[in-house]
Every structure is written in structure tokens, then in C-alpha cells.
Amino acid sequence: MNVFIMGALTAGLRSEEIAHLCELDRAGVIGFGDDKPLGSAAVLRAAFMYAKPLGKTVCVHCEDASLVSEGHMHEGVVSTILGLNGRPRSAEDIEVARAIILAEETGVRLHILHLSSAKSVEIVRQAKAKGLNVTAEVTPHHLILTDEAVMGYNTNAKVTPPIREISDREALREGLADGTIDCIATDHAPRCLEEKQVEFPLAGNGMIGLETAFSLLMTELVKPGLFDLKDIISALTVKPSRIYGLGKGTLIPGSDADITVIDPAFEWVVQPDLLESKSKNTPFMGKTLKGAPVLTMVGGKVVMKGRKIVA
Amino acid sequence: MPLDKRGLLGIYGLTRDDIMGILDLAREYKARVEREGFKHCDKFKDYTVANLFLEPSTRTRFSFEQAEKALGARVLNFQGQGSSMAKGESFADTCRTIEAIGADLLVIRSPVPGSQEFAANMLKIPVINAGDGQHEHPTQALLDALTMMEYKGDLRQKTVLRVGDISHSRSARSELFTMKALGADFVMCGPPNFVLPEYYGKLGARVTHDLDSVIGTADIIRTSRIQRERFQKMFMQPGEFFSMYQLNLKTLAKCKKDVLIMHGAPLRRGEEIISEVADGPNSAIFPAMRNGVYVRMALIDIFLGGGLK
């Protein structure tokens, strides 16, 4: 498997001082980002200014810390029914706008991680229309689920940013279709049983996604005719490669033989023993999916065959 | 969630028939106790009920214990201090322990929303929710409904007004679901940042922030204590809150003459309500507490008696 290293944007992910960006750059990180809510605009602006001449992509997890500090899920009717404090859409929207404004001012290459709200998609769309060098991603779960997935206090549906409503999901799909959203990323976040088999507010955030991503997208978006398979493949391969300048995700002669073979007819039911991940924290357990990778080659070597890791 | 063998986890999802069934049985127990007093009864003498209270409680805890003993059950009372939870034992393992040592029914009060559903999904014994964070307090809503119907009859023609802190109130949430199931016109009134109209409106409540606009039409007014730390969290000064939403003689003067005044207690006299109103002729605050025992007797009977699928 290809594993690339992302450098921290701020020291200790604390949003207080800029991390050692130059040293991280020389050590070979592909970009910078904390993947958690950021602090003051002053820190963010300074970090962007500092990162700009390094030419690498800066990624931001967009949630205003003061608006999500006590929240456990999307703020809406479902959170009201469950009596859980919410993480409102505005938390993301404000932060997306702030990051874009600071990226425009500093000229840094900005990538917005896992969009979840309709308005955030619109803000990115406007920025791109202005010609700003900003990119964005979305996860399979934000494209497929809604906050109803949390009903019954399902801790495997507890993620940040939270899964929101149908109107958001539709906007994310539109954004992916019109190119506002460049790529699909899993935000794969393994959690052990001790972190998920607890009361909902105490549970850790995140779900695993690597092994279900393609099958979910195929089943929910391609088979019903919402997306072309080639666009989904592009959003999973060549586009993320371009965002980080990896030179991968292509089959032109001379490139690395990183190849995934898809069987569009392969049907499987998500079950713990069919997952190679040690962690099983997925809300898609028990779901029947159609279409799956059946062979993976990395650098010319077969590493997965018949849904089992072989090297 | 429907009323099933997992217990009473909340009101959300219950039907009018579910609720009326519980209240009918509560009325039977009330009639018996009024006739005979809390006479010794050994109906459930071979059963054990455990009370796991992880938050301070006077009424709910005593009321459950009174109900359990009135039905002859053996009672285990959990003490937070001196327990293994103080040593870092998880809530889950505490619940499993209580089941393992032989409890047949578990009553839980917890500051964490969803604790009871989490426990009920894990255990084989039924669980009754005695309040979970800001989620629900179903037995409170049921005792309120029983009291409202005693004074006002069928609630389908009635306007029930809930005043004060809505968003942090588990009893307000349970009451909303109860009142909608029973067909009442349910109005929620509090500061805009404490009652988000978009969400509560979709759940069937009428929402207003202007007490004067609705107070004259209410048949029943229900208020509650507001915790001091809520003001800070909502960036609001208490003085403004109480001047707008306190039940006092001025607000009472605008009400229907026979309005019923209710409060879940504990009372913070002089804050959300003044003594002249709390102790006045319209108040059903203390009779409601007695009804709480009958509602809980009914629930214990339902879940220990095996009357459910």
C-alpha cells in the first residue's frame, strides 16, 4: 500500500504555534494539516503565510471550535429527539469561508477536507468561480447517509464533521457532479471496541471506510445511474493524486503499476470477518453491496487478491 | 422506540394506546392505595429491582423506591460514592454486574443521554429511564399527564403550555412526545436560543417566545427549574430570563381562572415561580408527585409482570 505522510500545520495540533513546516517539507511530507478544528484566525493566517512558499497543499478540517465544543452530532431534528448537543452547519460554513478568505490573501494552496454542509459546497463553488486555487473532498458516508443513521445512539455513525440531512447530501452530490468537489476521501478512522461500545456522548469519533468505499459508491451512486463509474474512479485516484502532486492514479506508460481491478458484479454483505481492518467500526455492517475491488497491485506487486491481503 | 421488553427508554415512538395503558394501570393502583393505603403487598416478592442513580435525585429516587416496596419487590440501591464506578468501572460493566447478581429490572438515572438505551441493548433485563441527560424523563411526563387528565379530562381539546428552559430539559422533550401522542395542543415558550422553533416545530409543538401571546389560552401551564450554568452556556443573563418567563401574580392574572399550574420540581422559589403561585389554588405541583408513585408502580408491574411481548 502507498502511504504518504501529512505534516502537522501547528505544533502539537494545538493551534498555538506554527509547526516546523520547513523541516517537515524537507523530510518529505506531501502537505500540511491538523485535521481538527483550528484556533484563531491569526494563527491560521500566519501558518498559511509561512506554508505558501513551500508550495505544498494545506488541508483544513473546517469546524469552528467554539460552535462544536460540546456537540456530538449534526444539530437538527434528530439531535433534538435524542437530546444530544449539536454541531451546527454554521460551524463548518464559517470555517470554510475563513480558510478561503485567508488562502486568497496569502496565496496558499488550500484543500478543504470532508465537506458536509450544503452552504459549504456553495462557498467553495463561488471561490472556484473566482479562480481561486482551492480544492475540496467529500467522504462516502457524507454522500450516502443522513443524520438518521445516529438514531438508536449508533456510535458507529458518530463522525466529525457530522453526517447531516438529505438537503446537504444532495448538495454534496451536486458539488461532486459539477466539479466543485474534486475528490472522494474515506476519512478512514479505526476505533477499538472500548471507544465505540460506550454511551454515545463518550464514544470516539470516526468510522472505517477503506474497504467499503468503492462498493458503497458503486452500489449507491453508480448502479442507480447518478454518477458515471469513470467519474467515481477519477475522484478516488487521479484527482487526489493531483491535489498532492503525487504523479499517481494513471496508467500511462512509465507510471507506477498501482492498479486496482474491479468486479462490478461482485456481491458481498459487510460482515466483521470479511473486513481486513482490525477495527470494525462501520455503520454499514450487514449491508449488501455490489461491485468491489478484487485485486490490488502496488508497484507491480499483487497485494490483495480475492478480497484478502496477500502481501 | 415502541414499548417493548427492553423497558421504558423514552416516550418517543409510543402510541396513545401505549400511554393510556400505563395510565389506566396507574389509576387502578391509585384507587387501591387511596382505599387501603400503601398496604403490604407481595405481588413481586420474588423479584429484585435495582435503582442505579448517577445523578442527584430526591423525588424520582424515593418515588421509585416507594413504588418498588409497595409491590413487595426486593430493592437494591446503588450508591455512586463507594462503588466501583468511583474506581473507574464503566457504566456498561456496572450494569452487567447488576444483572449478573440477579436484578430483574433496572431503573437508571444518568447525566448521559442515551445511557438507558445503551444498557437495554446490552442486557436481558428491562430498563426504566429515570432521566438521561437532556434526552428524556418519561416517568415524569407520564405522571404529569396523569395529573393533567385528573384535573382537565381528555387532553385532546386542551392547550398545554410549557414555559422556560426547553432545550436543556429532558422532561420537556418527554412531555412534547406525550402530549402529541395524547392529541393535546402543545405550546413551547422560552427565549429564542432555548427553544429552536425549526426543530420543535417539526416535532409537533407550537413555538413562541412571547409568553403574553399564549398565556391567556392555556389550560395547563408547566414550568421547570433552570440550572444556573445554562445561562452562561447560552450567553444570557438570568435577570432577563426571569423577567420574561417567571410565573408570578402578574402572569397568573392573565391566565384562565381555572388554569392548572404544574412544575416538575425541585422548585427554585423566586426564580422561575413564586410561592404565591406554587402554593396557590391553581397549583397541582405536590399532587403530581404522589401520582409519580402510581405511574412507577404501573411500570414495574408491566415490566416484571411480563405483560409485554
Coordinates of C-alpha atoms in Angstrom, one line a residue:
Chain A
M1 CA 0.0 0.0 0.0
N2 CA 1.1 3.5 -0.7
V3 CA 1.3 5.5 2.5
F4 CA 2.1 9.2 2.3
I5 CA 2.8 11.4 5.3
M6 CA 0.9 14.6 6.0
G7 CA 2.7 17.1 8.2
A8 CA 1.1 19.0 11.1
L9 CA 0.2 22.6 10.4
T10 CA 0.6 23.7 14.0
A11 CA 2.8 22.4 16.7
G12 CA 1.2 19.5 18.6
L13 CA -2.0 20.2 16.7
R14 CA -2.7 22.8 19.3
S15 CA -3.3 25.8 17.0
E16 CA -0.9 27.9 19.0
E17 CA 2.4 27.9 17.1
I18 CA 3.3 27.0 13.5
A19 CA 4.8 23.5 13.2
H20 CA 8.3 23.0 11.8
L21 CA 7.0 23.3 8.3
C22 CA 10.3 23.7 6.6
E23 CA 11.8 20.7 8.3
L24 CA 8.7 18.6 7.6
D25 CA 8.8 19.7 3.9
R26 CA 12.4 18.6 3.6
A27 CA 11.5 15.3 5.3
G28 CA 9.1 14.7 2.5
V29 CA 5.5 15.3 3.7
I30 CA 3.0 15.7 0.9
G31 CA 1.1 18.6 2.6
F32 CA 0.2 20.2 5.9
G33 CA -2.9 19.9 8.1
D34 CA -4.1 19.3 11.6
D35 CA -7.4 17.6 10.7
K36 CA -9.1 19.1 13.7
P37 CA -10.8 22.4 14.4
L38 CA -8.4 25.3 14.2
G39 CA -7.9 28.2 16.6
S40 CA -7.7 31.9 16.0
A41 CA -7.6 33.5 12.6
A42 CA -4.2 35.0 13.5
V43 CA -2.6 31.5 13.8
L44 CA -4.2 30.3 10.7
R45 CA -3.1 33.3 8.7
A46 CA 0.4 33.1 9.9
A47 CA 0.6 29.4 9.2
F48 CA -0.8 30.0 5.7
M49 CA 1.8 32.7 5.0
Y50 CA 4.6 30.5 6.2
A51 CA 3.4 27.5 4.2
K52 CA 2.8 29.4 1.0
P53 CA 6.4 29.5 -0.4
L54 CA 6.8 25.7 0.3
G55 CA 4.2 25.2 -2.5
K56 CA 2.6 22.3 -0.7
T57 CA -1.1 21.8 -0.2
V58 CA -2.5 22.9 3.2
C59 CA -5.6 20.9 4.3
V60 CA -8.1 22.2 6.8
H61 CA -10.8 20.4 8.8
C62 CA -13.5 23.1 8.9
E63 CA -15.4 23.3 12.2
D64 CA -15.4 26.4 14.4
A65 CA -14.2 25.1 17.7
S66 CA -16.4 27.4 19.8
L67 CA -19.5 26.1 18.0
V68 CA -18.8 22.4 18.2
S69 CA -17.0 22.0 21.6
E70 CA -20.0 20.3 23.2
G71 CA -21.6 18.8 20.2
H72 CA -21.9 15.1 19.4
M73 CA -23.8 15.1 16.0
H74 CA -25.4 17.3 13.4
E75 CA -27.7 19.9 15.0
G76 CA -31.3 19.2 13.8
V77 CA -34.5 17.3 14.5
V78 CA -32.6 14.1 15.1
S79 CA -30.3 15.6 17.7
T80 CA -33.4 17.3 19.3
I81 CA -35.1 13.9 19.6
L82 CA -32.0 12.3 21.0
G83 CA -31.3 15.1 23.4
L84 CA -27.7 15.4 22.1
N85 CA -25.9 18.7 21.8
G86 CA -25.5 19.5 18.1
R87 CA -22.7 20.7 15.8
P88 CA -24.5 23.2 13.6
R89 CA -23.8 23.7 9.9
S90 CA -22.7 27.2 10.6
A91 CA -19.6 25.8 12.4
E92 CA -18.4 24.4 9.1
D93 CA -19.6 27.2 6.9
I94 CA -17.8 29.9 8.9
E95 CA -14.6 28.0 8.9
V96 CA -14.7 27.2 5.1
A97 CA -15.3 30.8 4.4
R98 CA -12.5 31.9 6.8
A99 CA -10.0 29.5 5.3
I100 CA -10.8 30.5 1.8
I101 CA -10.5 34.2 2.6
L102 CA -7.1 33.6 4.2
A103 CA -6.0 31.4 1.4
E104 CA -6.9 34.1 -1.1
E105 CA -5.0 36.7 0.9
T106 CA -1.9 34.5 1.4
G107 CA -2.0 32.6 -1.9
V108 CA -1.6 29.3 -0.1
R109 CA -2.7 26.1 -1.9
L110 CA -5.8 25.2 0.1
H111 CA -7.6 21.9 0.3
I112 CA -10.8 21.6 2.3
L113 CA -11.2 18.2 3.9
H114 CA -14.5 16.3 4.1
L115 CA -17.2 18.8 3.3
S116 CA -20.5 18.1 4.9
S117 CA -22.9 21.0 4.6
A118 CA -24.8 22.4 1.6
K119 CA -23.7 26.0 2.2
S120 CA -20.0 25.0 2.4
V121 CA -20.3 23.5 -1.1
E122 CA -21.7 26.8 -2.3
I123 CA -18.9 28.7 -0.7
V124 CA -16.3 26.5 -2.4
R125 CA -18.2 26.8 -5.7
Q126 CA -18.0 30.6 -5.5
A127 CA -14.3 30.5 -4.7
K128 CA -13.6 28.3 -7.7
A129 CA -15.7 30.6 -9.9
K130 CA -13.4 33.4 -8.8
G131 CA -10.5 31.4 -9.9
L132 CA -9.0 30.6 -6.5
N133 CA -6.7 27.6 -6.2
V134 CA -8.9 25.7 -3.8
T135 CA -9.9 22.1 -3.8
A136 CA -12.3 20.1 -1.7
E137 CA -13.2 16.5 -0.9
V138 CA -16.2 14.5 0.4
T139 CA -16.5 11.1 2.1
P140 CA -18.6 8.2 1.0
H141 CA -20.6 8.4 4.3
H142 CA -21.5 12.0 3.7
L143 CA -22.6 11.2 0.2
I144 CA -24.7 8.3 1.3
L145 CA -26.0 8.6 4.9
T146 CA -28.0 11.2 6.8
D147 CA -28.2 12.0 10.5
E148 CA -31.0 9.4 10.8
A149 CA -28.1 6.9 10.9
V150 CA -27.5 8.1 14.5
M151 CA -31.0 7.1 15.7
G152 CA -30.8 4.5 18.5
Y153 CA -27.5 6.2 19.5
N154 CA -25.4 4.3 16.9
T155 CA -21.9 5.2 17.9
N156 CA -20.5 3.9 14.5
A157 CA -22.3 6.8 12.8
K158 CA -20.6 9.3 15.1
V159 CA -18.1 11.2 13.0
T160 CA -16.8 14.8 12.6
P161 CA -17.9 16.7 10.7
P162 CA -21.2 15.1 11.4
I163 CA -23.4 13.5 8.8
R164 CA -26.2 15.9 8.1
E165 CA -29.6 16.0 6.3
I166 CA -30.9 15.0 2.9
S167 CA -30.6 18.6 1.6
D168 CA -26.9 18.5 2.5
R169 CA -26.4 15.1 1.0
E170 CA -28.0 16.3 -2.3
A171 CA -25.8 19.4 -2.4
L172 CA -22.7 17.3 -1.8
R173 CA -23.7 15.0 -4.7
E174 CA -24.3 18.1 -6.9
G175 CA -21.0 19.5 -5.9
L176 CA -19.2 16.3 -6.8
A177 CA -21.0 16.1 -10.1
D178 CA -20.2 19.7 -11.2
G179 CA -16.6 19.6 -10.1
T180 CA -16.9 21.9 -7.0
I181 CA -15.8 18.9 -5.0
D182 CA -12.7 17.4 -6.6
C183 CA -12.3 14.1 -4.9
I184 CA -13.7 11.4 -2.6
A185 CA -11.7 10.5 0.6
T186 CA -12.7 8.0 3.2
D187 CA -11.5 9.8 6.4
H188 CA -10.8 6.2 7.5
A189 CA -10.7 6.3 11.3
P190 CA -10.4 3.0 13.1
R191 CA -11.6 2.9 16.7
C192 CA -11.3 0.0 19.1
L193 CA -14.4 -1.6 20.8
E194 CA -13.6 0.3 24.0
E195 CA -14.0 3.6 22.2
K196 CA -17.3 2.7 20.5
Q197 CA -19.1 0.3 22.9
V198 CA -19.9 3.1 25.3
E199 CA -22.6 5.7 25.8
F200 CA -22.9 7.9 22.7
P201 CA -21.5 11.2 24.1
L202 CA -18.5 9.3 25.4
A203 CA -17.7 7.5 22.1
G204 CA -14.8 8.4 19.9
N205 CA -15.5 10.0 16.5
G206 CA -14.9 8.3 13.2
M207 CA -15.6 5.2 11.1
I208 CA -13.6 2.9 9.0
G209 CA -14.1 3.3 5.2
L210 CA -11.2 2.0 3.1
E211 CA -12.7 -1.4 2.5
T212 CA -16.3 -0.3 1.9
A213 CA -15.7 3.0 0.0
F214 CA -15.7 1.7 -3.6
S215 CA -18.5 -0.8 -3.1
L216 CA -20.7 1.8 -1.4
L217 CA -20.1 4.4 -4.2
M218 CA -20.8 1.7 -6.8
T219 CA -24.0 0.5 -5.1
E220 CA -25.4 3.8 -4.1
L221 CA -24.3 6.2 -6.8
V222 CA -23.2 4.3 -9.9
K223 CA -25.8 1.5 -10.1
P224 CA -28.8 3.8 -9.7
G225 CA -27.4 5.9 -12.5
L226 CA -26.4 9.1 -10.5
F227 CA -22.8 9.0 -11.5
D228 CA -20.6 7.5 -14.2
L229 CA -18.2 4.9 -13.0
K230 CA -15.3 6.8 -14.6
D231 CA -16.0 9.9 -12.6
I232 CA -16.1 8.0 -9.4
I233 CA -12.8 6.3 -10.3
S234 CA -11.3 9.6 -11.2
A235 CA -12.4 11.1 -7.8
L236 CA -10.8 8.2 -6.0
T237 CA -7.5 8.2 -7.9
V238 CA -6.1 10.8 -10.3
K239 CA -7.8 13.7 -8.7
P240 CA -6.4 13.2 -5.1
S241 CA -3.0 12.5 -6.7
R242 CA -3.1 15.9 -8.4
I243 CA -4.1 17.7 -5.3
Y244 CA -1.0 16.4 -3.5
G245 CA 1.3 16.3 -6.6
L246 CA 1.9 12.5 -6.3
G247 CA 2.0 11.7 -10.0
K248 CA -0.1 8.6 -9.4
G249 CA -3.6 7.4 -10.4
T250 CA -2.8 7.0 -14.1
L251 CA -1.9 4.1 -16.3
I252 CA 0.2 5.9 -18.9
P253 CA 3.4 4.1 -19.8
G254 CA 6.2 4.7 -17.3
S255 CA 4.0 5.3 -14.3
D256 CA 3.9 3.1 -11.2
A257 CA 1.9 -0.1 -11.7
D258 CA -0.6 0.8 -8.9
I259 CA -3.6 -1.0 -10.2
T260 CA -7.0 -2.0 -8.8
V261 CA -9.1 -4.5 -10.6
I262 CA -12.9 -4.0 -10.1
D263 CA -15.5 -6.7 -10.4
P264 CA -18.8 -4.8 -10.9
A265 CA -20.8 -7.9 -10.3
F266 CA -19.1 -8.9 -7.1
E267 CA -21.8 -9.0 -4.4
W268 CA -21.0 -9.1 -0.7
V269 CA -22.5 -8.4 2.7
V270 CA -20.4 -6.3 5.0
Q271 CA -19.5 -8.6 7.9
P272 CA -16.8 -8.3 10.6
D273 CA -14.9 -11.4 9.3
L274 CA -14.9 -10.1 5.8
L275 CA -13.0 -6.9 6.8
E276 CA -9.2 -7.0 6.9
S277 CA -9.2 -3.9 9.2
K278 CA -8.7 -4.8 12.8
S279 CA -11.4 -2.3 13.7
K280 CA -14.9 -3.0 12.7
N281 CA -16.5 0.4 13.4
T282 CA -18.7 0.9 10.4
P283 CA -22.4 1.8 10.3
F284 CA -22.7 -0.2 7.0
M285 CA -22.3 -3.6 8.8
G286 CA -24.9 -6.0 7.4
K287 CA -25.4 -4.0 4.2
T288 CA -25.4 -5.8 0.8
L289 CA -23.1 -4.2 -1.7
K290 CA -22.5 -4.8 -5.3
G291 CA -19.2 -4.1 -7.1
A292 CA -15.9 -4.4 -5.4
P293 CA -12.1 -4.4 -5.9
V294 CA -11.0 -8.0 -6.3
L295 CA -7.3 -7.4 -6.9
T296 CA -4.9 -4.7 -6.0
M297 CA -1.3 -4.2 -7.3
V298 CA 1.1 -1.8 -5.8
G299 CA 4.3 -1.0 -7.7
G300 CA 3.7 -4.1 -9.9
K301 CA 3.2 -6.4 -7.0
V302 CA -0.1 -8.1 -6.1
V303 CA -1.0 -7.1 -2.5
M304 CA -4.7 -8.1 -2.4
K305 CA -6.4 -10.8 -4.2
G306 CA -10.0 -12.2 -3.8
R307 CA -10.6 -9.7 -1.0
K308 CA -7.7 -10.9 1.1
I309 CA -4.4 -9.2 1.7
V310 CA -1.7 -11.4 0.3
A311 CA 1.4 -9.3 0.7
Chain B
M1 CA -39.0 3.3 20.2
P2 CA -42.0 1.2 20.9
L3 CA -42.9 -0.1 24.3
D4 CA -41.1 -3.5 24.3
K5 CA -39.4 -5.8 26.6
R6 CA -36.3 -3.7 26.7
G7 CA -38.2 -1.4 29.0
L8 CA -39.3 2.2 29.0
L9 CA -36.4 4.1 27.4
G10 CA -38.3 7.2 26.3
I11 CA -41.7 8.4 25.2
Y12 CA -40.7 9.0 21.6
G13 CA -42.3 6.4 19.4
L14 CA -45.0 5.4 21.9
T15 CA -48.6 5.4 20.8
R16 CA -51.7 6.9 22.5
D17 CA -52.7 3.3 23.4
D18 CA -49.3 2.6 25.0
I19 CA -49.5 5.7 27.1
M20 CA -53.2 5.2 28.1
G21 CA -52.5 1.6 29.0
I22 CA -49.8 2.7 31.5
L23 CA -52.0 5.5 32.9
D24 CA -55.0 3.2 33.3
L25 CA -53.0 0.8 35.4
A26 CA -51.6 3.7 37.4
R27 CA -55.2 4.8 38.1
E28 CA -56.0 1.3 39.4
Y29 CA -53.1 1.4 41.8
K30 CA -54.1 4.9 42.8
A31 CA -57.6 3.8 43.6
R32 CA -56.3 0.9 45.6
V33 CA -53.8 2.9 47.6
E34 CA -56.4 5.6 48.3
R35 CA -58.7 2.9 49.6
E36 CA -56.1 0.8 51.6
G37 CA -53.0 2.9 51.9
F38 CA -49.6 1.6 51.0
K39 CA -50.5 -1.8 52.5
H40 CA -48.0 -4.6 52.3
C41 CA -48.3 -6.5 49.1
D42 CA -46.2 -9.4 48.0
K43 CA -47.1 -9.4 44.3
F44 CA -43.4 -9.2 43.3
K45 CA -41.8 -10.6 46.4
D46 CA -39.6 -12.9 44.3
Y47 CA -38.2 -10.1 42.2
T48 CA -35.4 -7.7 42.6
V49 CA -35.3 -4.2 41.3
A50 CA -32.1 -2.2 41.2
N51 CA -32.0 1.6 41.3
L52 CA -28.9 3.0 39.6
F53 CA -28.9 6.7 40.2
L54 CA -25.8 8.5 38.9
E55 CA -27.2 12.0 39.5
P56 CA -28.7 13.7 42.5
S57 CA -32.4 13.0 42.9
T58 CA -35.0 13.3 45.6
R59 CA -38.4 12.7 44.1
T60 CA -37.7 10.3 41.4
R61 CA -35.5 8.1 43.5
F62 CA -37.8 8.0 46.5
S63 CA -40.8 7.6 44.3
F64 CA -39.3 4.5 42.5
E65 CA -38.3 3.0 45.8
Q66 CA -41.7 3.6 47.3
A67 CA -43.4 2.0 44.3
E68 CA -41.0 -1.0 44.3
K69 CA -41.5 -1.6 48.0
A70 CA -45.3 -1.1 47.7
L71 CA -45.3 -4.0 45.3
G72 CA -43.2 -6.2 47.5
A73 CA -40.0 -6.3 45.4
R74 CA -36.6 -6.5 46.9
V75 CA -34.7 -3.3 46.3
L76 CA -31.0 -2.7 45.6
N77 CA -29.9 0.9 45.8
F78 CA -26.7 1.9 44.0
Q79 CA -24.6 4.5 45.8
G80 CA -22.2 6.3 43.4
Q81 CA -19.7 7.1 46.1
G82 CA -18.1 3.9 47.5
S83 CA -19.0 2.0 44.3
S84 CA -16.6 0.6 41.7
M85 CA -17.6 3.4 39.4
A86 CA -15.6 5.6 41.7
K87 CA -12.7 3.3 40.9
G88 CA -13.2 3.8 37.2
E89 CA -15.6 0.9 36.4
S90 CA -17.5 1.7 33.2
F91 CA -21.2 2.3 33.1
A92 CA -21.6 -0.8 30.9
D93 CA -19.8 -3.1 33.4
T94 CA -21.7 -1.7 36.3
C95 CA -25.0 -2.6 34.5
R96 CA -23.7 -6.0 33.6
T97 CA -22.8 -6.6 37.3
I98 CA -26.2 -5.6 38.5
E99 CA -27.8 -8.0 36.0
A100 CA -25.3 -10.8 37.0
I101 CA -26.1 -10.6 40.7
G102 CA -29.8 -11.1 40.0
A103 CA -31.7 -7.9 39.3
D104 CA -34.9 -8.4 37.3
L105 CA -35.4 -4.8 36.5
L106 CA -33.0 -1.8 36.3
V107 CA -34.0 1.8 36.9
I108 CA -31.4 4.2 35.7
R109 CA -30.9 8.0 36.2
S110 CA -27.8 9.2 34.3
P111 CA -26.4 12.5 33.2
V112 CA -25.5 11.0 29.8
P113 CA -28.2 10.9 27.1
G114 CA -28.9 7.5 25.7
S115 CA -27.5 5.6 28.6
Q116 CA -30.6 3.6 29.2
E117 CA -31.0 2.6 25.5
F118 CA -27.3 1.6 25.6
A119 CA -27.9 -0.5 28.7
A120 CA -31.1 -2.1 27.4
N121 CA -29.5 -3.1 24.2
M122 CA -26.7 -4.9 26.2
L123 CA -28.8 -6.5 28.9
K124 CA -31.6 -9.1 29.0
I125 CA -33.5 -7.4 31.9
P126 CA -35.8 -4.5 31.2
V127 CA -34.6 -0.9 31.9
I128 CA -36.7 2.1 33.0
N129 CA -35.3 5.5 32.2
A130 CA -35.5 7.8 35.2
G131 CA -33.9 10.6 33.3
D132 CA -30.9 10.7 30.9
G133 CA -29.1 14.0 30.5
Q134 CA -31.1 16.3 28.2
H135 CA -32.8 13.4 26.4
E136 CA -35.9 12.2 28.2
H137 CA -37.6 11.7 31.5
P138 CA -40.5 9.6 30.5
T139 CA -41.9 8.8 34.0
Q140 CA -42.1 12.5 34.8
A141 CA -44.1 13.1 31.6
L142 CA -46.4 10.2 32.4
L143 CA -47.1 11.5 36.0
D144 CA -47.7 14.9 34.6
A145 CA -50.1 13.5 32.0
L146 CA -51.9 11.5 34.7
T147 CA -52.3 14.7 36.8
M148 CA -53.4 16.8 33.9
M149 CA -56.1 14.3 33.0
E150 CA -57.4 14.2 36.6
Y151 CA -57.9 17.9 36.6
K152 CA -58.8 18.6 33.0
G153 CA -60.1 15.3 31.5
D154 CA -59.4 14.4 27.9
L155 CA -56.4 16.5 26.7
R156 CA -57.4 16.5 23.1
Q157 CA -59.3 19.7 23.5
K158 CA -56.7 21.3 25.7
T159 CA -53.8 23.7 25.3
V160 CA -50.8 22.7 27.4
L161 CA -48.1 25.4 27.7
R162 CA -44.6 24.6 28.6
V163 CA -42.6 27.6 29.8
G164 CA -38.9 28.2 30.4
D165 CA -35.8 26.3 29.5
I166 CA -36.8 23.8 26.8
S167 CA -33.7 22.8 25.0
H168 CA -31.9 21.5 28.1
S169 CA -35.0 19.9 29.7
R170 CA -35.4 16.2 29.4
S171 CA -38.9 16.4 30.9
A172 CA -39.9 19.0 28.2
R173 CA -38.9 16.6 25.5
S174 CA -40.8 13.7 27.0
E175 CA -43.8 15.9 27.6
L176 CA -43.8 17.0 24.0
F177 CA -43.9 13.4 22.7
T178 CA -46.6 12.5 25.4
M179 CA -48.8 15.5 24.6
K180 CA -48.6 14.9 20.9
A181 CA -49.5 11.2 21.3
L182 CA -52.4 12.2 23.5
G183 CA -53.6 14.8 21.0
A184 CA -53.1 18.0 23.1
D185 CA -52.3 21.4 21.6
F186 CA -48.7 21.7 22.9
V187 CA -47.0 25.1 23.1
M188 CA -43.4 25.7 24.0
C189 CA -42.4 29.1 25.2
G190 CA -39.0 30.3 26.1
P191 CA -36.1 32.5 24.9
P192 CA -35.3 32.0 21.2
N193 CA -32.0 30.4 22.0
F194 CA -33.6 28.0 24.4
V195 CA -36.4 26.8 22.1
L196 CA -35.4 26.4 18.5
P197 CA -38.6 26.7 16.5
E198 CA -37.3 24.9 13.5
Y199 CA -36.7 21.7 15.3
Y200 CA -39.5 21.6 17.9
G201 CA -42.0 22.8 15.3
K202 CA -41.2 19.8 13.1
L203 CA -41.8 17.6 16.1
G204 CA -45.4 19.0 16.5
A205 CA -45.0 21.8 19.0
R206 CA -46.2 25.3 18.5
V207 CA -43.3 27.5 19.5
T208 CA -43.4 31.1 20.7
H209 CA -41.1 33.4 22.6
D210 CA -43.8 35.7 23.8
L211 CA -45.5 34.4 27.0
D212 CA -48.2 37.1 26.8
S213 CA -49.3 35.9 23.4
V214 CA -50.3 32.5 24.7
I215 CA -50.8 32.6 28.4
G216 CA -54.5 33.5 28.2
T217 CA -55.3 30.5 26.1
A218 CA -53.5 27.8 28.1
D219 CA -55.5 25.3 30.2
I220 CA -52.3 24.0 31.8
I221 CA -49.0 25.7 32.4
R222 CA -46.0 23.6 33.2
T223 CA -42.6 25.2 34.1
S224 CA -39.4 23.9 35.5
R225 CA -36.2 24.8 37.3
I226 CA -33.4 26.2 35.2
Q227 CA -29.9 25.3 36.0
R228 CA -27.7 28.3 36.6
E229 CA -24.9 27.1 34.4
R230 CA -27.3 27.1 31.4
F231 CA -27.3 30.9 31.4
Q232 CA -23.6 31.0 31.0
K233 CA -23.7 28.4 28.2
M234 CA -26.4 30.3 26.4
F235 CA -24.7 33.7 27.0
M236 CA -27.8 35.0 28.8
Q237 CA -28.3 37.0 32.0
P238 CA -30.7 35.3 34.5
G239 CA -32.5 38.5 35.2
E240 CA -33.7 38.9 31.7
F241 CA -34.9 35.3 31.7
F242 CA -36.9 35.5 34.9
S243 CA -38.4 38.9 34.0
M244 CA -39.7 37.4 30.8
Y245 CA -40.7 33.9 31.8
Q246 CA -41.4 33.8 35.6
L247 CA -44.8 32.6 36.8
N248 CA -45.9 35.2 39.2
L249 CA -49.1 37.0 40.2
K250 CA -48.9 39.3 37.2
T251 CA -48.7 36.4 34.8
L252 CA -51.3 34.4 36.7
A253 CA -53.7 37.4 36.3
K254 CA -53.6 37.0 32.5
C255 CA -54.4 33.2 32.7
K256 CA -57.8 31.4 32.5
K257 CA -59.3 31.4 36.0
D258 CA -59.1 27.6 36.3
V259 CA -55.6 27.3 34.7
L260 CA -53.6 24.4 36.2
I261 CA -50.1 25.2 37.3
M262 CA -47.5 22.5 37.3
H263 CA -43.8 22.2 38.0
G264 CA -41.5 19.2 37.9
A265 CA -39.6 20.3 41.0
P266 CA -37.2 20.9 42.5
L267 CA -38.6 24.4 42.9
R268 CA -36.4 27.4 42.9
R269 CA -38.8 29.7 44.5
G270 CA -38.4 33.3 43.5
E271 CA -36.8 32.3 40.2
E272 CA -39.0 30.5 37.7
I273 CA -42.0 30.6 40.0
I274 CA -43.0 32.5 43.2
S275 CA -44.5 30.9 46.2
E276 CA -47.9 32.6 45.8
V277 CA -48.3 30.7 42.5
A278 CA -46.6 27.4 43.5
D279 CA -48.7 27.1 46.7
G280 CA -51.9 28.8 45.3
P281 CA -55.3 27.3 44.5
N282 CA -54.3 26.6 40.8
S283 CA -51.3 24.5 41.7
A284 CA -51.1 20.8 41.3
I285 CA -47.4 20.6 42.0
F286 CA -47.5 18.3 45.0
P287 CA -50.4 16.1 44.0
A288 CA -48.4 15.3 40.8
M289 CA -45.6 14.0 42.9
R290 CA -47.9 11.5 44.6
N291 CA -49.1 10.4 41.1
G292 CA -45.5 9.6 40.3
V293 CA -45.6 6.7 42.7
Y294 CA -48.6 5.2 41.0
V295 CA -47.1 5.6 37.5
R296 CA -44.0 3.9 38.6
M297 CA -46.0 1.1 40.3
A298 CA -47.8 0.6 36.9
L299 CA -44.5 0.4 35.0
I300 CA -42.9 -2.1 37.5
D301 CA -46.0 -4.2 37.2
I302 CA -45.8 -4.1 33.3
F303 CA -42.2 -5.0 33.1
L304 CA -42.0 -7.5 35.9
G305 CA -45.4 -8.9 35.3
G306 CA -44.4 -9.9 31.8
G307 CA -47.5 -8.2 30.2
L308 CA -45.4 -7.3 27.2
K309 CA -44.2 -9.2 24.2

